[in-house]
mmCIF file of C-alpha atoms in Angstrom:
data_model
loop_
_atom_site.group_PDB
_atom_site.id
_atom_site.type_symbol
_atom_site.label_atom_id
_atom_site.label_comp_id
_atom_site.label_asym_id
_atom_site.label_seq_id
_atom_site.Cartn_x
_atom_site.Cartn_y
_atom_site.Cartn_z
ATOM 1 C CA MET A 1 -17.187 -7.467 -7.096
ATOM 2 C CA THR A 2 -18.278 -3.839 -7.146
ATOM 3 C CA VAL A 3 -15.462 -1.341 -7.449
ATOM 4 C CA LEU A 4 -16.043 1.443 -5.045
ATOM 5 C CA VAL A 5 -15.170 4.983 -5.902
ATOM 6 C CA TYR A 6 -12.951 6.567 -3.212
ATOM 7 C CA ASP A 7 -10.605 9.426 -2.632
ATOM 8 C CA ALA A 8 -7.346 9.017 -0.758
ATOM 9 C CA VAL A 9 -5.952 11.287 1.978
ATOM 10 C CA VAL A 10 -2.313 10.615 2.851
ATOM 11 C CA LEU A 11 -0.795 12.266 5.870
ATOM 12 C CA ALA A 12 2.822 13.156 5.045
ATOM 13 C CA GLY A 13 3.564 15.814 7.637
ATOM 14 C CA GLY A 14 4.511 15.568 11.188
ATOM 15 C CA ALA A 15 7.753 16.288 13.078
ATOM 16 C CA ALA A 16 9.165 12.679 13.012
ATOM 17 C CA LYS A 17 10.617 13.288 16.395
ATOM 18 C CA ARG A 18 11.619 9.597 16.830
ATOM 19 C CA LEU A 19 13.565 9.945 13.527
ATOM 20 C CA GLY A 20 15.412 13.068 14.739
ATOM 21 C CA GLY A 21 13.219 15.263 12.563
ATOM 22 C CA ALA A 22 14.167 13.445 9.321
ATOM 23 C CA ASP A 23 12.001 13.781 6.258
ATOM 24 C CA LYS A 24 10.205 10.515 6.900
ATOM 25 C CA PRO A 25 8.020 10.389 3.695
ATOM 26 C CA GLY A 26 11.161 10.771 1.645
ATOM 27 C CA LEU A 27 13.008 7.959 3.397
ATOM 28 C CA ARG A 28 13.631 5.086 1.015
ATOM 29 C CA VAL A 29 12.740 1.388 1.344
ATOM 30 C CA GLY A 30 13.672 -0.777 -1.656
ATOM 31 C CA GLY A 31 15.044 2.204 -3.396
ATOM 32 C CA ARG A 32 11.798 4.135 -3.366
ATOM 33 C CA PRO A 33 10.457 6.827 -1.007
ATOM 34 C CA LEU A 34 7.948 5.660 1.570
ATOM 35 C CA LEU A 35 5.401 8.103 0.250
ATOM 36 C CA ASP A 36 5.654 6.745 -3.280
ATOM 37 C CA ARG A 37 5.094 3.284 -1.984
ATOM 38 C CA VAL A 38 1.915 4.347 -0.316
ATOM 39 C CA LEU A 39 0.794 6.196 -3.368
ATOM 40 C CA ASP A 40 1.176 2.977 -5.352
ATOM 41 C CA ALA A 41 -1.071 1.164 -2.988
ATOM 42 C CA CYS A 42 -3.911 3.715 -3.539
ATOM 43 C CA ALA A 43 -3.375 4.274 -7.276
ATOM 44 C CA GLU A 44 -7.025 3.393 -7.971
ATOM 45 C CA ALA A 45 -8.233 6.413 -6.020
ATOM 46 C CA ALA A 46 -10.359 8.845 -8.008
ATOM 47 C CA GLY A 47 -8.335 11.692 -6.407
ATOM 48 C CA THR A 48 -5.500 11.772 -3.946
ATOM 49 C CA VAL A 49 -4.744 14.540 -1.463
ATOM 50 C CA VAL A 50 -1.361 14.630 0.340
ATOM 51 C CA VAL A 51 -1.097 16.660 3.515
ATOM 52 C CA GLY A 52 2.439 17.787 3.789
ATOM 53 C CA SER A 53 5.351 19.523 1.991
ATOM 54 C CA ARG A 54 5.377 19.388 -1.804
ATOM 55 C CA ARG A 55 7.879 16.956 -3.353
ATOM 56 C CA PRO A 56 8.210 14.916 -6.593
ATOM 57 C CA THR A 57 5.859 11.956 -6.412
ATOM 58 C CA VAL A 58 5.271 8.795 -8.525
ATOM 59 C CA ARG A 59 1.831 10.172 -9.724
ATOM 60 C CA PRO A 60 0.039 13.476 -9.623
ATOM 61 C CA VAL A 61 -1.584 14.377 -6.235
ATOM 62 C CA ARG A 62 -3.161 17.479 -4.713
ATOM 63 C CA TRP A 63 -1.142 19.142 -1.956
ATOM 64 C CA THR A 64 -2.421 20.921 1.131
ATOM 65 C CA PHE A 65 -1.350 21.754 4.699
ATOM 66 C CA GLU A 66 -3.025 21.344 8.028
ATOM 67 C CA GLN A 67 -3.923 24.373 10.221
ATOM 68 C CA PRO A 68 -1.946 25.145 12.266
ATOM 69 C CA PRO A 69 1.097 23.577 10.679
ATOM 70 C CA GLY A 70 2.237 20.625 12.744
ATOM 71 C CA GLY A 71 -1.197 20.419 14.238
ATOM 72 C CA GLY A 72 -1.355 16.630 14.351
ATOM 73 C CA PRO A 73 -3.250 13.900 12.613
ATOM 74 C CA LEU A 74 -6.790 15.133 13.204
ATOM 75 C CA ALA A 75 -5.951 18.629 11.867
ATOM 76 C CA ALA A 76 -4.186 17.006 8.935
ATOM 77 C CA LEU A 77 -7.107 14.631 8.143
ATOM 78 C CA ASP A 78 -9.517 17.522 8.253
ATOM 79 C CA ALA A 79 -7.281 19.521 5.829
ATOM 80 C CA GLY A 80 -7.273 16.590 3.403
ATOM 81 C CA VAL A 81 -11.002 15.802 3.668
ATOM 82 C CA ARG A 82 -11.843 19.365 2.650
ATOM 83 C CA HIS A 83 -10.658 18.482 -0.842
ATOM 84 C CA VAL A 84 -12.470 15.164 -1.102
ATOM 85 C CA THR A 85 -15.504 14.707 -3.419
ATOM 86 C CA ALA A 86 -15.951 10.918 -3.410
ATOM 87 C CA PRO A 87 -18.413 9.262 -0.976
ATOM 88 C CA VAL A 88 -15.587 7.219 0.573
ATOM 89 C CA VAL A 89 -12.267 8.376 1.996
ATOM 90 C CA LEU A 90 -9.193 6.170 2.356
ATOM 91 C CA ALA A 91 -7.009 7.664 5.130
ATOM 92 C CA LEU A 92 -3.385 6.608 5.228
ATOM 93 C CA SER A 93 -0.194 7.625 6.849
ATOM 94 C CA ALA A 94 2.827 8.082 4.524
ATOM 95 C CA ASP A 95 5.135 5.571 6.164
ATOM 96 C CA LEU A 96 3.648 2.173 5.259
ATOM 97 C CA PRO A 97 6.251 0.404 3.086
ATOM 98 C CA PHE A 98 4.259 -2.815 2.717
ATOM 99 C CA LEU A 99 0.744 -1.558 2.190
ATOM 100 C CA THR A 100 -0.611 -2.976 -1.118
ATOM 101 C CA ALA A 101 -3.548 -2.380 -3.440
ATOM 102 C CA ASP A 102 -5.037 -5.742 -2.345
ATOM 103 C CA THR A 103 -5.185 -4.524 1.285
ATOM 104 C CA VAL A 104 -6.898 -1.348 0.151
ATOM 105 C CA ARG A 105 -9.403 -3.299 -1.863
ATOM 106 C CA ALA A 106 -10.148 -5.502 1.098
ATOM 107 C CA LEU A 107 -10.930 -2.446 3.235
ATOM 108 C CA LEU A 108 -13.294 -1.038 0.590
ATOM 109 C CA THR A 109 -15.074 -4.363 0.188
ATOM 110 C CA ALA A 110 -15.566 -4.681 3.979
ATOM 111 C CA LEU A 111 -17.105 -1.228 4.065
ATOM 112 C CA ASP A 112 -19.938 -2.067 1.741
ATOM 113 C CA ALA A 113 -20.503 -5.561 3.005
ATOM 114 C CA PRO A 114 -23.357 -6.302 5.510
ATOM 115 C CA TYR A 115 -22.469 -7.555 8.951
ATOM 116 C CA ALA A 116 -22.931 -11.346 9.415
ATOM 117 C CA ASP A 117 -24.952 -10.500 12.488
ATOM 118 C CA THR A 118 -27.069 -7.500 11.535
ATOM 119 C CA GLY A 119 -26.871 -4.600 13.925
ATOM 120 C CA THR A 120 -23.582 -5.589 15.428
ATOM 121 C CA GLU A 121 -20.958 -2.823 15.454
ATOM 122 C CA THR A 122 -17.270 -2.836 16.320
ATOM 123 C CA ASP A 123 -15.976 -0.321 18.856
ATOM 124 C CA ALA A 124 -12.911 0.971 17.130
ATOM 125 C CA GLY A 125 -11.844 3.198 19.971
ATOM 126 C CA ALA A 126 -10.840 0.360 22.198
ATOM 127 C CA GLY A 127 -7.847 -0.673 20.248
ATOM 128 C CA ALA A 128 -6.607 2.482 18.638
ATOM 129 C CA GLY A 129 -3.247 4.128 19.214
ATOM 130 C CA THR A 130 -0.256 2.379 17.676
ATOM 131 C CA GLY A 131 1.031 1.553 14.215
ATOM 132 C CA ALA A 132 -0.236 4.146 11.732
ATOM 133 C CA GLY A 133 -1.522 6.321 14.505
ATOM 134 C CA ALA A 134 1.875 6.380 16.175
ATOM 135 C CA ALA A 135 3.445 7.219 12.848
ATOM 136 C CA THR A 136 1.721 10.556 12.927
ATOM 137 C CA GLY A 137 2.668 11.422 16.461
ATOM 138 C CA THR A 138 -0.309 10.159 18.433
ATOM 139 C CA GLY A 139 1.619 7.555 20.386
ATOM 140 C CA ARG A 140 -0.039 4.790 22.394
ATOM 141 C CA GLU A 141 -3.547 5.666 23.398
ATOM 142 C CA ALA A 142 -5.422 4.018 26.226
ATOM 143 C CA ALA A 143 -8.744 2.280 25.578
ATOM 144 C CA VAL A 144 -11.674 4.609 26.345
ATOM 145 C CA PRO A 145 -15.354 3.775 26.905
ATOM 146 C CA ARG A 146 -17.560 4.409 23.944
ATOM 147 C CA PRO A 147 -19.820 7.405 24.462
ATOM 148 C CA PRO A 148 -23.464 7.333 23.496
ATOM 149 C CA ALA A 149 -23.823 7.530 19.749
ATOM 150 C CA ARG A 150 -24.858 10.864 18.240
ATOM 151 C CA ALA A 151 -27.775 11.103 15.850
ATOM 152 C CA ARG A 152 -26.601 10.439 12.306
ATOM 153 C CA ARG A 153 -27.864 12.145 9.224
ATOM 154 C CA PRO A 154 -28.759 10.192 6.046
ATOM 155 C CA GLU A 155 -25.808 8.737 4.143
ATOM 156 C CA SER A 156 -24.996 9.237 0.487
ATOM 157 C CA PRO A 157 -27.180 7.044 -1.730
ATOM 158 C CA TYR A 158 -24.140 6.006 -3.625
ATOM 159 C CA LEU A 159 -23.134 3.681 -0.771
ATOM 160 C CA PRO A 160 -26.244 3.162 1.330
ATOM 161 C CA ALA A 161 -25.652 3.036 5.092
ATOM 162 C CA GLY A 162 -27.928 1.244 7.577
ATOM 163 C CA PRO A 163 -27.763 -0.713 10.861
ATOM 164 C CA ASP A 164 -25.729 -3.390 9.076
ATOM 165 C CA ARG A 165 -23.197 -1.135 7.405
ATOM 166 C CA PRO A 166 -20.428 0.669 9.221
ATOM 167 C CA ASP A 167 -19.262 4.310 9.007
ATOM 168 C CA GLY A 168 -15.802 2.970 8.340
ATOM 169 C CA VAL A 169 -13.342 0.039 8.411
ATOM 170 C CA LEU A 170 -10.052 0.083 10.315
ATOM 171 C CA LEU A 171 -7.218 -2.377 9.633
ATOM 172 C CA THR A 172 -5.982 -4.137 12.708
ATOM 173 C CA ASP A 173 -2.353 -5.193 13.048
ATOM 174 C CA ALA A 174 -0.971 -8.569 14.146
ATOM 175 C CA ASP A 175 -1.570 -7.648 17.803
ATOM 176 C CA GLY A 176 -5.128 -6.654 17.184
ATOM 177 C CA ARG A 177 -4.587 -2.951 17.552
ATOM 178 C CA ASP A 178 -6.685 -0.598 15.439
ATOM 179 C CA GLN A 179 -4.994 1.501 12.714
ATOM 180 C CA PRO A 180 -7.095 4.681 12.163
ATOM 181 C CA LEU A 181 -4.734 5.792 9.456
ATOM 182 C CA VAL A 182 -4.979 2.568 7.530
ATOM 183 C CA ALA A 183 -8.690 2.802 7.155
ATOM 184 C CA VAL A 184 -11.686 3.805 5.002
ATOM 185 C CA TYR A 185 -14.474 6.092 6.091
ATOM 186 C CA ARG A 186 -17.676 7.180 4.591
ATOM 187 C CA THR A 187 -17.066 10.890 3.847
ATOM 188 C CA GLU A 188 -20.109 12.447 5.426
ATOM 189 C CA PRO A 189 -19.821 10.842 8.877
ATOM 190 C CA LEU A 190 -16.149 11.551 8.859
ATOM 191 C CA ARG A 191 -16.681 15.236 8.083
ATOM 192 C CA ARG A 192 -19.438 15.479 10.710
ATOM 193 C CA GLU A 193 -17.346 13.922 13.382
ATOM 194 C CA LEU A 194 -14.394 16.174 12.696
ATOM 195 C CA ALA A 195 -16.632 19.252 12.807
ATOM 196 C CA LEU A 196 -18.212 18.175 16.087
ATOM 197 C CA ILE A 197 -14.812 17.556 17.677
ATOM 198 C CA ALA A 198 -13.559 20.867 16.466
ATOM 199 C CA ALA A 199 -16.651 22.580 18.027
ATOM 200 C CA GLU A 200 -16.340 20.697 21.388
ATOM 201 C CA HIS A 201 -12.529 21.325 21.724
ATOM 202 C CA GLY A 202 -12.175 24.740 20.022
ATOM 203 C CA GLY A 203 -10.151 23.154 17.189
ATOM 204 C CA LEU A 204 -8.457 19.962 16.125
ATOM 205 C CA ALA A 205 -4.742 20.678 16.834
ATOM 206 C CA HIS A 206 -2.823 18.117 18.813
ATOM 207 C CA LEU A 207 -5.945 16.066 19.588
ATOM 208 C CA PRO A 208 -5.701 12.244 19.647
ATOM 209 C CA LEU A 209 -7.243 10.105 16.907
ATOM 210 C CA ARG A 210 -9.325 8.181 19.422
ATOM 211 C CA LEU A 211 -11.706 11.255 19.618
ATOM 212 C CA LEU A 212 -12.607 10.497 15.997
ATOM 213 C CA THR A 213 -12.860 6.754 16.183
ATOM 214 C CA ALA A 214 -14.781 6.599 19.501
ATOM 215 C CA ASP A 215 -18.038 7.885 18.111
ATOM 216 C CA LEU A 216 -18.228 6.248 14.679
ATOM 217 C CA SER A 217 -19.605 2.815 14.040
ATOM 218 C CA LEU A 218 -16.528 1.063 12.731
ATOM 219 C CA ARG A 219 -15.618 -2.430 11.682
ATOM 220 C CA ARG A 220 -12.208 -4.050 12.215
ATOM 221 C CA LEU A 221 -10.472 -5.874 9.493
ATOM 222 C CA PRO A 222 -7.535 -8.080 10.395
ATOM 223 C CA ALA A 223 -4.693 -7.276 8.032
ATOM 224 C CA PRO A 224 -4.650 -9.776 5.167
ATOM 225 C CA ASP A 225 -0.855 -9.336 5.142
ATOM 226 C CA PRO A 226 0.592 -8.928 8.624
ATOM 227 C CA ALA A 227 3.122 -6.434 7.245
ATOM 228 C CA ALA A 228 0.436 -4.149 5.818
ATOM 229 C CA ALA A 229 0.206 -2.068 8.978
ATOM 230 C CA PHE A 230 3.907 -1.994 9.594
ATOM 231 C CA ASP A 231 5.079 1.644 9.747
ATOM 232 C CA CYS A 232 8.494 3.212 9.849
ATOM 233 C CA ASP A 233 8.292 5.165 13.081
ATOM 234 C CA THR A 234 11.939 4.842 14.216
ATOM 235 C CA TRP A 235 15.301 4.122 12.608
ATOM 236 C CA ASP A 236 15.021 0.557 13.844
ATOM 237 C CA HIS A 237 11.643 0.236 11.952
ATOM 238 C CA LEU A 238 13.247 1.568 8.872
ATOM 239 C CA ALA A 239 16.153 -0.874 9.084
ATOM 240 C CA ALA A 240 13.689 -3.730 9.722
ATOM 241 C CA ALA A 241 11.679 -2.753 6.641
ATOM 242 C CA ARG A 242 14.822 -2.615 4.495
ATOM 243 C CA ALA A 243 15.963 -6.011 5.761
ATOM 244 C CA ARG A 244 12.561 -7.530 5.076
ATOM 245 C CA ILE A 245 12.546 -6.837 1.385
ATOM 246 C CA ARG A 246 16.123 -8.360 1.156
ATOM 247 C CA ASP A 247 14.988 -11.519 2.815
ATOM 248 C CA HIS A 248 16.237 -14.483 0.806
ATOM 249 C CA GLY A 249 12.772 -15.909 0.360
ATOM 250 C CA ARG A 250 11.207 -12.726 -1.090
ATOM 251 C CA VAL A 251 13.980 -10.546 -2.497
ATOM 252 C CA LEU A 252 13.518 -11.603 -6.097
ATOM 253 C CA ASP A 253 9.786 -10.961 -5.963
ATOM 254 C CA GLU A 254 10.374 -7.574 -4.301
ATOM 255 C CA TRP A 255 13.040 -6.670 -6.826
ATOM 256 C CA ILE A 256 11.016 -7.673 -9.897
ATOM 257 C CA SER A 257 7.977 -5.772 -8.550
ATOM 258 C CA GLU A 258 10.023 -2.672 -7.977
ATOM 259 C CA VAL A 259 11.696 -2.861 -11.410
ATOM 260 C CA LYS A 260 8.257 -3.121 -13.078
ATOM 261 C CA LYS A 261 7.072 -0.095 -11.313
ATOM 262 C CA GLU A 262 10.231 1.830 -12.244
ATOM 263 C CA LEU A 263 9.806 0.823 -15.872
ATOM 264 C CA GLY A 264 6.042 1.429 -15.884
ATOM 265 C CA ILE A 265 5.058 -2.058 -16.968
ATOM 266 C CA GLU A 266 2.501 -4.559 -15.751
ATOM 267 C CA LEU A 267 3.886 -7.658 -17.415
ATOM 268 C CA ASP A 268 3.656 -10.805 -15.354
ATOM 269 C CA VAL A 269 6.140 -13.473 -16.372
ATOM 270 C CA ASP A 270 7.340 -16.889 -15.129
ATOM 271 C CA THR A 271 10.333 -15.797 -12.994
ATOM 272 C CA ALA A 272 11.365 -19.441 -12.364
ATOM 273 C CA ALA A 273 11.565 -20.069 -16.054
ATOM 274 C CA LEU A 274 13.669 -16.990 -16.742
ATOM 275 C CA LEU A 275 16.023 -18.020 -13.916
ATOM 276 C CA ASP A 276 16.297 -21.455 -15.362
ATOM 277 C CA LEU A 277 17.071 -19.973 -18.718
ATOM 278 C CA ALA A 278 19.792 -17.749 -17.210
ATOM 279 C CA ARG A 279 21.320 -20.777 -15.484
ATOM 280 C CA ASP A 280 21.326 -22.814 -18.727
ATOM 281 C CA ALA A 281 22.867 -19.984 -20.681
ATOM 282 C CA ALA A 282 25.542 -19.501 -18.106
ATOM 283 C CA HIS A 283 26.402 -23.195 -17.850
ATOM 284 C CA GLY A 284 26.002 -24.130 -21.526
ATOM 285 C CA VAL A 285 27.464 -21.057 -23.200
ATOM 286 C CA ALA A 286 29.269 -18.640 -20.905
ATOM 287 C CA ARG A 287 28.518 -16.650 -17.771
ATOM 288 C CA PRO A 288 27.924 -13.305 -19.584
ATOM 289 C CA ALA A 289 25.369 -15.120 -21.728
ATOM 290 C CA ALA A 290 22.839 -15.241 -18.826
ATOM 291 C CA PRO A 291 21.884 -11.589 -18.515
ATOM 292 C CA LEU A 292 22.245 -10.952 -22.297
ATOM 293 C CA THR A 293 19.938 -13.895 -23.123
ATOM 294 C CA THR A 294 17.219 -12.914 -20.704
ATOM 295 C CA PHE A 295 17.381 -9.334 -22.070
ATOM 296 C CA LEU A 296 17.042 -10.573 -25.596
ATOM 297 C CA VAL A 297 14.036 -12.735 -24.715
ATOM 298 C CA GLY A 298 12.178 -9.770 -23.266
ATOM 299 C CA TYR A 299 13.205 -7.511 -26.084
ATOM 300 C CA ALA A 300 11.956 -9.953 -28.641
ATOM 301 C CA ALA A 301 8.585 -10.213 -26.854
ATOM 302 C CA GLY A 302 8.256 -6.433 -26.657
ATOM 303 C CA HIS A 303 9.301 -5.915 -30.229
ATOM 304 C CA SER A 304 6.607 -8.322 -31.407
ATOM 305 C CA GLY A 305 3.952 -6.778 -29.138
ATOM 306 C CA GLY A 306 3.579 -10.029 -27.241
ATOM 307 C CA GLY A 307 2.613 -10.449 -23.634
ATOM 308 C CA PRO A 308 3.475 -13.038 -21.005
ATOM 309 C CA GLU A 309 2.642 -15.936 -23.360
ATOM 310 C CA GLN A 310 5.169 -14.647 -25.847
ATOM 311 C CA VAL A 311 7.864 -14.186 -23.174
ATOM 312 C CA LEU A 312 7.316 -17.835 -22.111
ATOM 313 C CA ALA A 313 7.547 -19.034 -25.707
ATOM 314 C CA ASN A 314 10.728 -17.096 -26.213
ATOM 315 C CA VAL A 315 12.121 -18.538 -22.941
ATOM 316 C CA ARG A 316 11.419 -22.087 -24.162
ATOM 317 C CA ARG A 317 13.113 -21.461 -27.541
ATOM 318 C CA ALA A 318 16.139 -19.839 -25.973
ATOM 319 C CA ALA A 319 16.409 -22.595 -23.381
ATOM 320 C CA ALA A 320 16.311 -25.284 -26.091
ATOM 321 C CA LEU A 321 19.030 -23.399 -27.937
ATOM 322 C CA ALA A 322 21.142 -23.298 -24.795
ATOM 323 C CA ALA A 323 20.597 -26.962 -24.312
ATOM 324 C CA ARG A 324 21.852 -27.649 -27.849
ATOM 325 C CA TRP A 325 24.984 -25.543 -27.153
ATOM 326 C CA ALA A 326 25.586 -27.502 -23.895
ATOM 327 C CA GLU A 327 25.131 -30.789 -25.787
ATOM 328 C CA GLU A 328 27.604 -29.834 -28.377
ATOM 329 C CA ALA A 329 30.185 -28.775 -25.694
ATOM 330 C CA GLY A 330 29.984 -32.257 -24.205
ATOM 331 C CA GLU A 331 30.366 -34.075 -27.475
ATOM 332 C CA ASP A 332 33.638 -35.420 -28.813
ATOM 333 C CA PRO A 333 33.719 -34.473 -32.524
ATOM 334 C CA GLY A 334 35.918 -37.510 -33.362
ATOM 335 C CA LYS A 335 33.791 -40.055 -31.482
ATOM 336 C CA ASN A 336 31.691 -42.527 -33.547
ATOM 337 C CA THR A 337 33.068 -41.348 -36.761
ATOM 338 C CA GLU A 338 34.117 -43.798 -39.550
#
């Protein structure tokens, strides 16, 4: 699969009125700010521009502000795109706790893939208005008829455009609604549309996102993960996001993923095997042996420079040792002696 070069623009401003003016990008889900979670999802971007107030972030980004301040998503997107150099722009809101790199890659792949039925385009304006759009203050937007397409100038040769390739790809949520701020756009059509809208309306401040999506040829991509388009627009949304990562069926995966990010490691290990080892150590030796044993297994693998295979080998050796301890604990030293 071809890896597409792209820049990311993350909108991290807005008044957050439905959150009482709280610093929404700084709100935490799973112990990490929403903005950092979004930045992790687009870590493969060649460059990342964040439109909003400066703050510590999980990785380096370029900061900018929309004009006028608080001017809404179109003004913010325009401010970010001014610093873009890649032929493709990933546009994101900063309040998507469950967006992943896999979803970003799926959007990029769909952008450069021909339509199954050549010449067919998707009218993105018809479904836009909630989800990520709402997270930046656009609210629900009614469907609008698609106006006649404007003449388009030639695309960048890096990602050739044509009748079977769209100007962008929007994620759609579980209800089929378009998410203009969980999307990829070809840079030149995006810049052109923003400039045309600004000329037609005397600026971009406080204009709805549907003005942008209505006149671009856009493809819809149903979210591979239904939670990918979930945004934290209200306190109830935030509570739901925090509850989701603590759900019994996923809490361990979420926790391990967050710990690895916090520690800066990419090691994939057999979680079930480690849990079995912890259980065996707790039952066969003593309860405090469980965390100490799993720590020593990981430390030994790291000390030897080993990867997941070494961790698994260490798990098996330690599990066998715990089994021998358990066997001894159940034996009667005086039995079967002569």
